[in-house]
mmCIF file of C-alpha atoms in Angstrom:
data_model
loop_
_atom_site.group_PDB
_atom_site.id
_atom_site.type_symbol
_atom_site.label_atom_id
_atom_site.label_comp_id
_atom_site.label_asym_id
_atom_site.label_seq_id
_atom_site.Cartn_x
_atom_site.Cartn_y
_atom_site.Cartn_z
ATOM 1 C CA MET J 8 -7.686 -6.161 -18.576
ATOM 2 C CA GLU J 9 -5.797 -4.398 -21.061
ATOM 3 C CA ARG J 10 -2.821 -3.951 -18.204
ATOM 4 C CA LEU J 11 -3.255 -7.791 -17.198
ATOM 5 C CA ARG J 12 -2.544 -8.956 -20.591
ATOM 6 C CA ASP J 13 0.757 -6.673 -20.756
ATOM 7 C CA GLY J 14 1.990 -8.323 -17.446
ATOM 8 C CA VAL J 15 1.846 -7.786 -13.690
ATOM 9 C CA VAL J 16 -0.383 -5.035 -12.210
ATOM 10 C CA LEU J 17 0.416 -3.548 -9.034
ATOM 11 C CA GLY J 18 -1.590 -2.771 -6.337
ATOM 12 C CA ALA J 19 -1.886 -1.056 -2.544
ATOM 13 C CA GLU J 20 -3.765 -0.856 -0.139
ATOM 14 C CA GLY J 21 -3.007 -0.919 3.675
ATOM 15 C CA TYR J 22 -5.449 2.364 4.387
ATOM 16 C CA LEU J 23 -6.929 1.452 7.117
ATOM 17 C CA PHE J 24 -3.746 0.373 9.363
ATOM 18 C CA GLU J 25 -1.587 3.074 7.685
ATOM 19 C CA LEU J 26 -3.797 5.483 8.930
ATOM 20 C CA GLU J 27 -5.021 4.074 12.075
ATOM 21 C CA ARG J 28 -0.354 4.340 12.982
ATOM 22 C CA ARG J 29 -0.446 7.682 11.802
ATOM 23 C CA GLY J 30 -3.475 8.759 14.426
ATOM 24 C CA TYR J 31 -5.986 9.770 11.900
ATOM 25 C CA LEU J 32 -8.372 6.687 12.099
ATOM 26 C CA LYS J 33 -10.268 4.980 15.158
ATOM 27 C CA SER J 34 -9.434 1.340 15.287
ATOM 28 C CA GLY J 35 -11.933 -1.143 16.279
ATOM 29 C CA PRO J 36 -14.790 0.791 13.978
ATOM 30 C CA TYR J 37 -12.501 1.482 11.481
ATOM 31 C CA VAL J 38 -14.689 3.440 9.713
ATOM 32 C CA PRO J 39 -13.139 5.769 7.020
ATOM 33 C CA GLU J 40 -13.990 9.193 8.386
ATOM 34 C CA VAL J 41 -10.806 10.626 7.442
ATOM 35 C CA VAL J 42 -11.593 11.076 4.563
ATOM 36 C CA LEU J 43 -14.052 13.911 5.487
ATOM 37 C CA ASP J 44 -12.320 14.516 8.243
ATOM 38 C CA LEU J 45 -8.817 15.244 7.014
ATOM 39 C CA PRO J 46 -8.566 14.160 3.220
ATOM 40 C CA GLU J 47 -5.074 16.185 2.739
ATOM 41 C CA ALA J 48 -3.895 12.573 4.875
ATOM 42 C CA VAL J 49 -5.745 10.184 2.459
ATOM 43 C CA THR J 50 -4.266 12.441 -0.098
ATOM 44 C CA GLU J 51 -0.900 11.798 1.294
ATOM 45 C CA LEU J 52 -1.063 7.944 1.059
ATOM 46 C CA HIS J 53 -2.096 8.090 -2.105
ATOM 47 C CA ARG J 54 0.778 9.934 -2.849
ATOM 48 C CA GLU J 55 3.338 7.761 -1.496
ATOM 49 C CA PHE J 56 1.962 4.852 -2.693
ATOM 50 C CA ALA J 57 1.558 5.943 -6.535
ATOM 51 C CA ARG J 58 5.328 6.892 -5.909
ATOM 52 C CA ALA J 59 6.308 3.602 -4.829
ATOM 53 C CA GLY J 60 4.844 1.723 -7.908
ATOM 54 C CA ALA J 61 1.493 1.057 -7.242
ATOM 55 C CA GLU J 62 -0.702 1.263 -10.237
ATOM 56 C CA VAL J 63 -4.027 1.342 -8.954
ATOM 57 C CA MET J 64 -5.004 4.515 -6.634
ATOM 58 C CA VAL J 65 -8.221 2.609 -5.024
ATOM 59 C CA ALA J 66 -10.770 4.890 -3.476
ATOM 60 C CA PHE J 67 -10.858 4.527 0.896
ATOM 61 C CA THR J 68 -14.237 3.459 0.937
ATOM 62 C CA TYR J 69 -13.669 0.298 2.243
ATOM 63 C CA TYR J 70 -16.002 -0.208 5.551
ATOM 64 C CA GLY J 71 -17.858 3.075 3.981
ATOM 65 C CA HIS J 72 -20.940 1.902 3.930
ATOM 66 C CA GLU J 73 -24.227 2.442 5.610
ATOM 67 C CA GLU J 74 -24.099 -0.486 8.359
ATOM 68 C CA LYS J 75 -20.591 1.197 9.043
ATOM 69 C CA LEU J 76 -21.626 4.582 9.128
ATOM 70 C CA ARG J 77 -24.410 4.099 11.091
ATOM 71 C CA ALA J 78 -22.490 2.476 13.537
ATOM 72 C CA VAL J 79 -20.271 6.139 14.190
ATOM 73 C CA GLY J 80 -23.466 8.081 13.985
ATOM 74 C CA ARG J 81 -22.552 8.778 10.503
ATOM 75 C CA ALA J 82 -25.116 7.345 8.160
ATOM 76 C CA GLY J 83 -25.856 10.966 6.758
ATOM 77 C CA ASP J 84 -22.433 10.930 5.628
ATOM 78 C CA VAL J 85 -22.451 7.737 3.085
ATOM 79 C CA GLU J 86 -22.532 9.485 -0.440
ATOM 80 C CA ALA J 87 -20.634 12.891 0.619
ATOM 81 C CA LEU J 88 -17.912 10.229 2.034
ATOM 82 C CA ASN J 89 -17.848 7.833 -1.235
ATOM 83 C CA ARG J 90 -17.881 10.813 -3.438
ATOM 84 C CA GLN J 91 -15.068 12.560 -2.034
ATOM 85 C CA ALA J 92 -13.120 9.256 -1.748
ATOM 86 C CA LEU J 93 -13.089 8.760 -5.133
ATOM 87 C CA ARG J 94 -11.980 12.015 -5.934
ATOM 88 C CA LEU J 95 -9.441 12.086 -3.783
ATOM 89 C CA ALA J 96 -8.517 8.518 -5.767
ATOM 90 C CA ARG J 97 -8.770 10.267 -8.633
ATOM 91 C CA GLU J 98 -6.601 13.022 -8.453
ATOM 92 C CA ALA J 99 -3.767 11.209 -7.521
ATOM 93 C CA ALA J 100 -3.525 8.626 -10.067
ATOM 94 C CA ALA J 101 -3.856 11.827 -12.439
ATOM 95 C CA ASP J 102 -0.570 12.827 -11.428
ATOM 96 C CA GLY J 103 0.928 9.471 -13.057
ATOM 97 C CA ASP J 104 -0.246 6.699 -14.992
ATOM 98 C CA ALA J 105 -3.005 5.397 -12.280
ATOM 99 C CA LEU J 106 -5.912 3.450 -12.843
ATOM 100 C CA VAL J 107 -8.980 4.621 -10.179
ATOM 101 C CA ALA J 108 -10.756 1.278 -8.554
ATOM 102 C CA GLY J 109 -13.942 1.694 -6.497
ATOM 103 C CA ASN J 110 -14.393 -0.544 -3.604
ATOM 104 C CA ILE J 111 -16.773 -2.581 -1.940
ATOM 105 C CA CYS J 112 -16.227 -4.816 0.315
ATOM 106 C CA ASN J 113 -17.746 -7.137 2.952
ATOM 107 C CA THR J 114 -21.245 -5.367 5.183
ATOM 108 C CA TRP J 115 -21.198 -7.272 7.874
ATOM 109 C CA ALA J 116 -25.662 -7.448 6.918
ATOM 110 C CA TYR J 117 -25.209 -10.317 4.911
ATOM 111 C CA ASP J 118 -26.769 -13.424 6.602
ATOM 112 C CA PRO J 119 -26.395 -17.010 4.994
ATOM 113 C CA ALA J 120 -29.955 -17.998 6.626
ATOM 114 C CA ASP J 121 -31.799 -15.035 5.022
ATOM 115 C CA PRO J 122 -29.957 -14.842 1.559
ATOM 116 C CA GLU J 123 -33.131 -12.984 -0.069
ATOM 117 C CA GLY J 124 -33.921 -10.496 2.800
ATOM 118 C CA SER J 125 -30.538 -9.926 3.938
ATOM 119 C CA GLY J 126 -29.284 -9.898 0.416
ATOM 120 C CA GLU J 127 -31.719 -7.167 -0.690
ATOM 121 C CA ARG J 128 -30.086 -5.075 2.017
ATOM 122 C CA VAL J 129 -26.508 -5.561 0.517
ATOM 123 C CA ARG J 130 -27.431 -4.826 -2.683
ATOM 124 C CA ARG J 131 -28.943 -1.603 -1.870
ATOM 125 C CA MET J 132 -25.771 -0.503 0.061
ATOM 126 C CA TYR J 133 -23.750 -1.663 -3.301
ATOM 127 C CA ARG J 134 -25.717 -0.173 -5.897
ATOM 128 C CA ASP J 135 -25.246 3.127 -4.126
ATOM 129 C CA GLN J 136 -21.691 2.605 -3.586
ATOM 130 C CA VAL J 137 -20.971 1.638 -7.479
ATOM 131 C CA ARG J 138 -22.997 3.797 -8.934
ATOM 132 C CA TRP J 139 -21.266 6.827 -6.990
ATOM 133 C CA ALA J 140 -17.981 5.462 -8.139
ATOM 134 C CA ALA J 141 -19.443 5.119 -12.030
ATOM 135 C CA GLU J 142 -20.409 8.321 -11.601
ATOM 136 C CA GLU J 143 -17.067 9.597 -10.271
ATOM 137 C CA GLY J 144 -15.368 8.119 -13.399
ATOM 138 C CA ALA J 145 -13.743 4.706 -11.717
ATOM 139 C CA ASP J 146 -12.181 2.247 -13.894
ATOM 140 C CA PHE J 147 -13.193 -0.974 -12.277
ATOM 141 C CA ILE J 148 -14.595 -2.107 -8.691
ATOM 142 C CA LEU J 149 -12.596 -3.812 -6.520
ATOM 143 C CA SER J 150 -15.162 -6.185 -4.196
ATOM 144 C CA GLU J 151 -12.963 -7.395 -1.806
ATOM 145 C CA THR J 152 -12.582 -9.237 1.810
ATOM 146 C CA ASN J 153 -16.014 -11.301 0.763
ATOM 147 C CA ASP J 154 -16.280 -13.835 3.582
ATOM 148 C CA TYR J 155 -19.139 -15.612 1.685
ATOM 149 C CA VAL J 156 -19.949 -16.820 -1.408
ATOM 150 C CA GLY J 157 -23.654 -15.566 -1.932
ATOM 151 C CA GLU J 158 -22.314 -11.678 -0.819
ATOM 152 C CA ALA J 159 -19.883 -12.078 -3.325
ATOM 153 C CA LEU J 160 -22.231 -12.581 -6.210
ATOM 154 C CA ILE J 161 -24.555 -9.634 -5.481
ATOM 155 C CA GLY J 162 -21.447 -7.368 -5.136
ATOM 156 C CA LEU J 163 -20.736 -8.771 -8.775
ATOM 157 C CA GLU J 164 -24.216 -8.526 -10.355
ATOM 158 C CA VAL J 165 -24.446 -4.534 -8.450
ATOM 159 C CA ILE J 166 -21.148 -4.279 -10.823
ATOM 160 C CA ARG J 167 -21.908 -5.544 -13.809
ATOM 161 C CA GLU J 168 -25.465 -3.156 -13.783
ATOM 162 C CA HIS J 169 -22.811 -0.842 -14.012
ATOM 163 C CA GLY J 170 -21.249 -2.089 -16.920
ATOM 164 C CA LEU J 171 -17.665 -1.694 -15.110
ATOM 165 C CA PRO J 172 -14.820 -4.731 -15.268
ATOM 166 C CA ALA J 173 -14.761 -6.415 -11.582
ATOM 167 C CA VAL J 174 -12.319 -7.591 -9.353
ATOM 168 C CA VAL J 175 -13.328 -10.303 -6.775
ATOM 169 C CA THR J 176 -11.591 -11.380 -3.596
ATOM 170 C CA PHE J 177 -12.281 -13.371 -0.852
ATOM 171 C CA ALA J 178 -10.640 -12.643 2.470
ATOM 172 C CA SER J 179 -9.326 -15.974 4.014
ATOM 173 C CA SER J 180 -10.063 -15.865 7.899
ATOM 174 C CA GLU J 181 -10.896 -19.553 7.964
ATOM 175 C CA ASP J 182 -10.193 -22.576 5.493
ATOM 176 C CA ALA J 183 -12.904 -21.387 3.448
ATOM 177 C CA THR J 184 -15.406 -19.415 3.151
ATOM 178 C CA ILE J 185 -18.333 -18.916 6.291
ATOM 179 C CA ASP J 186 -21.288 -20.045 3.339
ATOM 180 C CA GLY J 187 -18.799 -23.455 3.102
ATOM 181 C CA HIS J 188 -17.216 -23.060 -0.173
ATOM 182 C CA SER J 189 -13.416 -23.812 -1.084
ATOM 183 C CA PHE J 190 -11.720 -20.897 -1.937
ATOM 184 C CA GLU J 191 -11.016 -22.639 -5.076
ATOM 185 C CA ASP J 192 -15.206 -23.592 -5.834
ATOM 186 C CA ALA J 193 -15.928 -19.584 -4.760
ATOM 187 C CA CYS J 194 -13.383 -18.387 -7.229
ATOM 188 C CA MET J 195 -14.837 -20.609 -10.013
ATOM 189 C CA ARG J 196 -18.412 -19.390 -9.331
ATOM 190 C CA LEU J 197 -17.107 -16.036 -9.883
ATOM 191 C CA GLU J 198 -15.524 -16.124 -12.801
ATOM 192 C CA ALA J 199 -18.131 -18.209 -14.305
ATOM 193 C CA ALA J 200 -20.569 -15.160 -12.835
ATOM 194 C CA GLY J 201 -19.214 -12.549 -14.927
ATOM 195 C CA ALA J 202 -15.998 -11.538 -12.556
ATOM 196 C CA ASP J 203 -13.190 -10.359 -14.585
ATOM 197 C CA VAL J 204 -10.299 -11.073 -11.799
ATOM 198 C CA VAL J 205 -11.096 -13.503 -8.543
ATOM 199 C CA GLY J 206 -8.671 -13.703 -6.023
ATOM 200 C CA LEU J 207 -7.961 -13.672 -1.902
ATOM 201 C CA ASN J 208 -7.193 -11.249 -0.189
ATOM 202 C CA CYS J 209 -6.390 -9.853 3.469
ATOM 203 C CA SER J 210 -5.894 -12.122 6.626
ATOM 204 C CA ARG J 211 -3.277 -14.253 5.535
ATOM 205 C CA GLY J 212 0.366 -13.205 5.479
ATOM 206 C CA PRO J 213 2.510 -14.527 2.271
ATOM 207 C CA ALA J 214 3.294 -17.792 3.943
ATOM 208 C CA THR J 215 -0.022 -18.985 4.330
ATOM 209 C CA LEU J 216 -1.803 -17.160 1.555
ATOM 210 C CA LEU J 217 0.747 -18.838 -1.476
ATOM 211 C CA PRO J 218 -0.623 -22.364 -1.021
ATOM 212 C CA LEU J 219 -4.250 -21.273 -1.407
ATOM 213 C CA LEU J 220 -3.267 -19.181 -4.364
ATOM 214 C CA GLU J 221 -1.688 -21.872 -5.879
ATOM 215 C CA ARG J 222 -5.189 -24.006 -5.957
ATOM 216 C CA VAL J 223 -7.007 -20.751 -7.225
ATOM 217 C CA ARG J 224 -4.829 -20.192 -9.974
ATOM 218 C CA ALA J 225 -5.109 -23.930 -10.562
ATOM 219 C CA ALA J 226 -8.882 -24.074 -10.805
ATOM 220 C CA VAL J 227 -9.789 -20.738 -12.856
ATOM 221 C CA SER J 228 -8.749 -19.715 -16.121
ATOM 222 C CA CYS J 229 -9.416 -15.737 -15.845
ATOM 223 C CA PRO J 230 -6.500 -13.534 -13.977
ATOM 224 C CA VAL J 231 -5.740 -14.188 -10.400
ATOM 225 C CA ALA J 232 -5.718 -11.128 -7.961
ATOM 226 C CA ALA J 233 -3.562 -11.552 -4.254
ATOM 227 C CA GLN J 234 -2.955 -9.166 -1.707
ATOM 228 C CA PRO J 235 -1.905 -10.405 1.732
ATOM 229 C CA VAL J 236 -1.668 -9.111 5.033
ATOM 230 C CA PRO J 237 2.553 -8.111 5.726
ATOM 231 C CA TYR J 238 2.554 -9.919 8.565
ATOM 232 C CA ARG J 239 4.657 -13.505 9.326
ATOM 233 C CA THR J 240 1.808 -15.861 9.458
ATOM 234 C CA THR J 241 2.372 -19.499 10.116
ATOM 235 C CA PRO J 242 0.387 -23.459 9.279
ATOM 236 C CA GLU J 243 0.121 -23.258 13.313
ATOM 237 C CA GLN J 244 -1.369 -19.585 13.218
ATOM 238 C CA PRO J 245 -2.333 -19.144 9.533
ATOM 239 C CA THR J 246 -3.934 -15.685 10.340
ATOM 240 C CA PHE J 247 -3.083 -12.303 11.392
ATOM 241 C CA GLN J 248 -6.170 -12.451 13.384
ATOM 242 C CA SER J 249 -4.472 -15.872 15.312
ATOM 243 C CA LEU J 250 -0.780 -14.718 15.867
ATOM 244 C CA ARG J 251 -0.052 -14.771 19.171
ATOM 245 C CA ASP J 252 2.297 -13.285 21.210
ATOM 246 C CA ALA J 253 5.288 -15.078 23.640
ATOM 247 C CA GLY J 254 2.643 -14.780 26.351
ATOM 248 C CA GLY J 255 0.202 -16.287 24.548
ATOM 249 C CA GLY J 256 -1.591 -12.645 24.324
ATOM 250 C CA ARG J 257 -3.810 -11.766 20.942
ATOM 251 C CA ALA J 258 -1.935 -9.501 19.017
ATOM 252 C CA PHE J 259 -4.723 -8.854 16.376
ATOM 253 C CA PRO J 260 -5.394 -5.615 15.922
ATOM 254 C CA ILE J 261 -3.095 -3.140 17.058
ATOM 255 C CA ALA J 262 -0.111 -5.403 18.811
ATOM 256 C CA LEU J 263 0.918 -7.113 15.509
ATOM 257 C CA ASP J 264 4.361 -5.138 14.880
ATOM 258 C CA PRO J 265 6.280 -7.997 15.596
ATOM 259 C CA PHE J 266 5.332 -10.103 13.257
ATOM 260 C CA THR J 267 5.176 -7.209 10.218
ATOM 261 C CA CYS J 268 6.951 -8.730 7.468
ATOM 262 C CA THR J 269 10.320 -6.996 6.095
ATOM 263 C CA ARG J 270 10.256 -5.482 2.958
ATOM 264 C CA PHE J 271 12.482 -8.200 1.437
ATOM 265 C CA GLU J 272 9.620 -10.686 2.730
ATOM 266 C CA MET J 273 7.065 -8.861 0.697
ATOM 267 C CA ALA J 274 9.783 -8.680 -2.325
ATOM 268 C CA ASP J 275 9.720 -12.557 -2.156
ATOM 269 C CA PHE J 276 6.066 -12.854 -2.180
ATOM 270 C CA ALA J 277 5.464 -10.463 -5.268
ATOM 271 C CA THR J 278 8.201 -12.565 -7.386
ATOM 272 C CA ALA J 279 6.625 -15.752 -6.184
ATOM 273 C CA ALA J 280 3.012 -14.747 -6.397
ATOM 274 C CA ARG J 281 4.091 -13.731 -10.184
ATOM 275 C CA ASP J 282 5.488 -17.131 -11.237
ATOM 276 C CA LEU J 283 2.598 -18.617 -9.981
ATOM 277 C CA GLY J 284 1.010 -16.905 -12.499
ATOM 278 C CA VAL J 285 -0.975 -14.171 -10.853
ATOM 279 C CA GLY J 286 -1.658 -10.955 -12.340
ATOM 280 C CA TYR J 287 -2.676 -8.645 -9.867
ATOM 281 C CA ILE J 288 -0.484 -8.108 -6.798
ATOM 282 C CA GLY J 289 -0.500 -5.879 -3.811
ATOM 283 C CA VAL J 290 -0.844 -5.948 -0.439
ATOM 284 C CA CYS J 291 -3.599 -5.254 2.000
ATOM 285 C CA CYS J 292 -3.945 -4.265 5.966
ATOM 286 C CA GLY J 293 -0.774 -3.433 7.457
ATOM 287 C CA GLY J 294 0.645 -2.627 3.788
ATOM 288 C CA ALA J 295 3.061 0.351 3.600
ATOM 289 C CA PRO J 296 4.802 2.179 0.689
ATOM 290 C CA HIS J 297 8.148 0.378 1.273
ATOM 291 C CA HIS J 298 6.709 -2.867 1.148
ATOM 292 C CA VAL J 299 5.152 -1.767 -2.282
ATOM 293 C CA ARG J 300 8.753 -0.039 -3.620
ATOM 294 C CA ALA J 301 10.382 -3.341 -2.842
ATOM 295 C CA MET J 302 7.483 -5.495 -4.527
ATOM 296 C CA ALA J 303 7.839 -3.424 -7.524
ATOM 297 C CA GLU J 304 11.645 -3.600 -7.985
ATOM 298 C CA ALA J 305 11.776 -6.941 -7.432
ATOM 299 C CA LEU J 306 9.166 -7.448 -10.346
ATOM 300 C CA GLY J 307 11.650 -5.282 -11.899
ATOM 301 C CA ARG J 308 10.210 -2.059 -12.249
ATOM 302 C CA THR J 309 11.911 1.734 -11.266
ATOM 303 C CA VAL J 310 9.427 3.589 -9.778
ATOM 304 C CA PRO J 311 10.000 7.531 -8.810
ATOM 305 C CA ALA J 312 10.385 6.361 -4.661
ATOM 306 C CA SER J 313 13.529 4.571 -5.932
ATOM 307 C CA ARG J 314 15.452 7.925 -5.807
ATOM 308 C CA TYR J 315 16.023 6.697 -2.564
ATOM 309 C CA SER J 316 16.072 3.311 -2.324
ATOM 310 C CA PRO J 317 18.725 1.722 0.219
ATOM 311 C CA ASP J 318 22.267 2.268 -0.789
ATOM 312 C CA LEU J 319 24.214 0.779 2.220
ATOM 313 C CA SER J 320 27.410 1.138 0.393
ATOM 314 C CA LEU J 321 27.719 4.860 1.366
ATOM 315 C CA HIS J 322 26.591 4.335 5.070
ATOM 316 C CA PRO J 323 29.511 5.942 7.283
ATOM 317 C CA ILE J 324 29.731 2.408 9.084
ATOM 318 C CA LEU J 325 28.154 -0.256 7.135
ATOM 319 C CA GLY J 326 29.807 1.229 3.995
ATOM 320 C CA ASP J 327 32.078 0.200 1.401
ATOM 321 C CA VAL J 328 34.319 2.866 2.284
ATOM 322 C CA ALA J 329 33.829 2.832 6.219
ATOM 323 C CA THR J 330 36.925 5.179 8.096
ATOM 324 C CA THR J 331 35.047 5.042 11.313
ATOM 325 C CA ALA J 332 34.078 1.189 11.425
ATOM 326 C CA GLU J 333 36.966 0.217 13.795
ATOM 327 C CA ARG J 334 35.295 2.371 16.343
ATOM 328 C CA TYR J 335 31.834 0.546 16.125
ATOM 329 C CA GLY J 336 33.136 -3.167 15.912
ATOM 330 C CA SER J 337 29.556 -4.615 17.057
ATOM 331 C CA TRP J 338 27.875 -3.368 13.960
ATOM 332 C CA ARG J 339 29.767 -5.156 11.551
ATOM 333 C CA ASP J 340 29.936 -8.978 10.591
ATOM 334 C CA GLY J 341 33.539 -10.653 11.315
#
């Protein structure tokens, strides 16, 4: 909260999609088994995000709960995975001045038709994850990709039991939460219940998330978080789940490459979100370190990876002193 009072906090996620692209995680179940199987891959991605300017190392426990690990036959590894993920994040944070976030998310177990019964199951999973995060030294808990206000309130209740700050964000895959609340109402409810930061993450790219953020920012008084996916969503196809290729085929989740935002588009999002009054700005599924570096630099920061920021003036053909340009006339404008 102190950092938010001083200005924008830049976060970074996208671990699921980036590690899948690198060949360390299976698309479909998206279970973070890599935390146990190849922890060095997770450590490297943490370091890359940190060098790019991320001020928060989020423990890679998204889908690291009992429900998802059981689906891949690893229910017995839940505690080991969570503790290992927290330790990897803490070690990466110690290399700089980053915070460590424990992470809980949508469980796929909550049923609004049975809020008490299903809620107890969710509460038990969250209590384990948050307790392990607290014991491993997390600075705060990020409760993200919430589809239901009911489930988000359970997560917040558990976080508050452990006395940790809570950042709670809702998925925006529909025009409202699945249990029928507008996003501004959902965020107001979580703020009233004690969330320190509320907002939106995942599903929508910059173009279709910004209008929702404006409504949320106007509705609440606490800091607001925004972590879009870096894809070119449109009013006609507002989420990355709804994106279709030229032939009408669904792009989500493993054919999204043609829709990927450039680093410049994500930089523009960072400044637009800041100008709306958003305090916690990041990127979600699909995000990569070059996006984060561009966002950091757009916010006026020089980060370790800025040493290698592009300088096309030095390019042998496109540069200011391009002695070979006449051989490659099609490369240049004019």
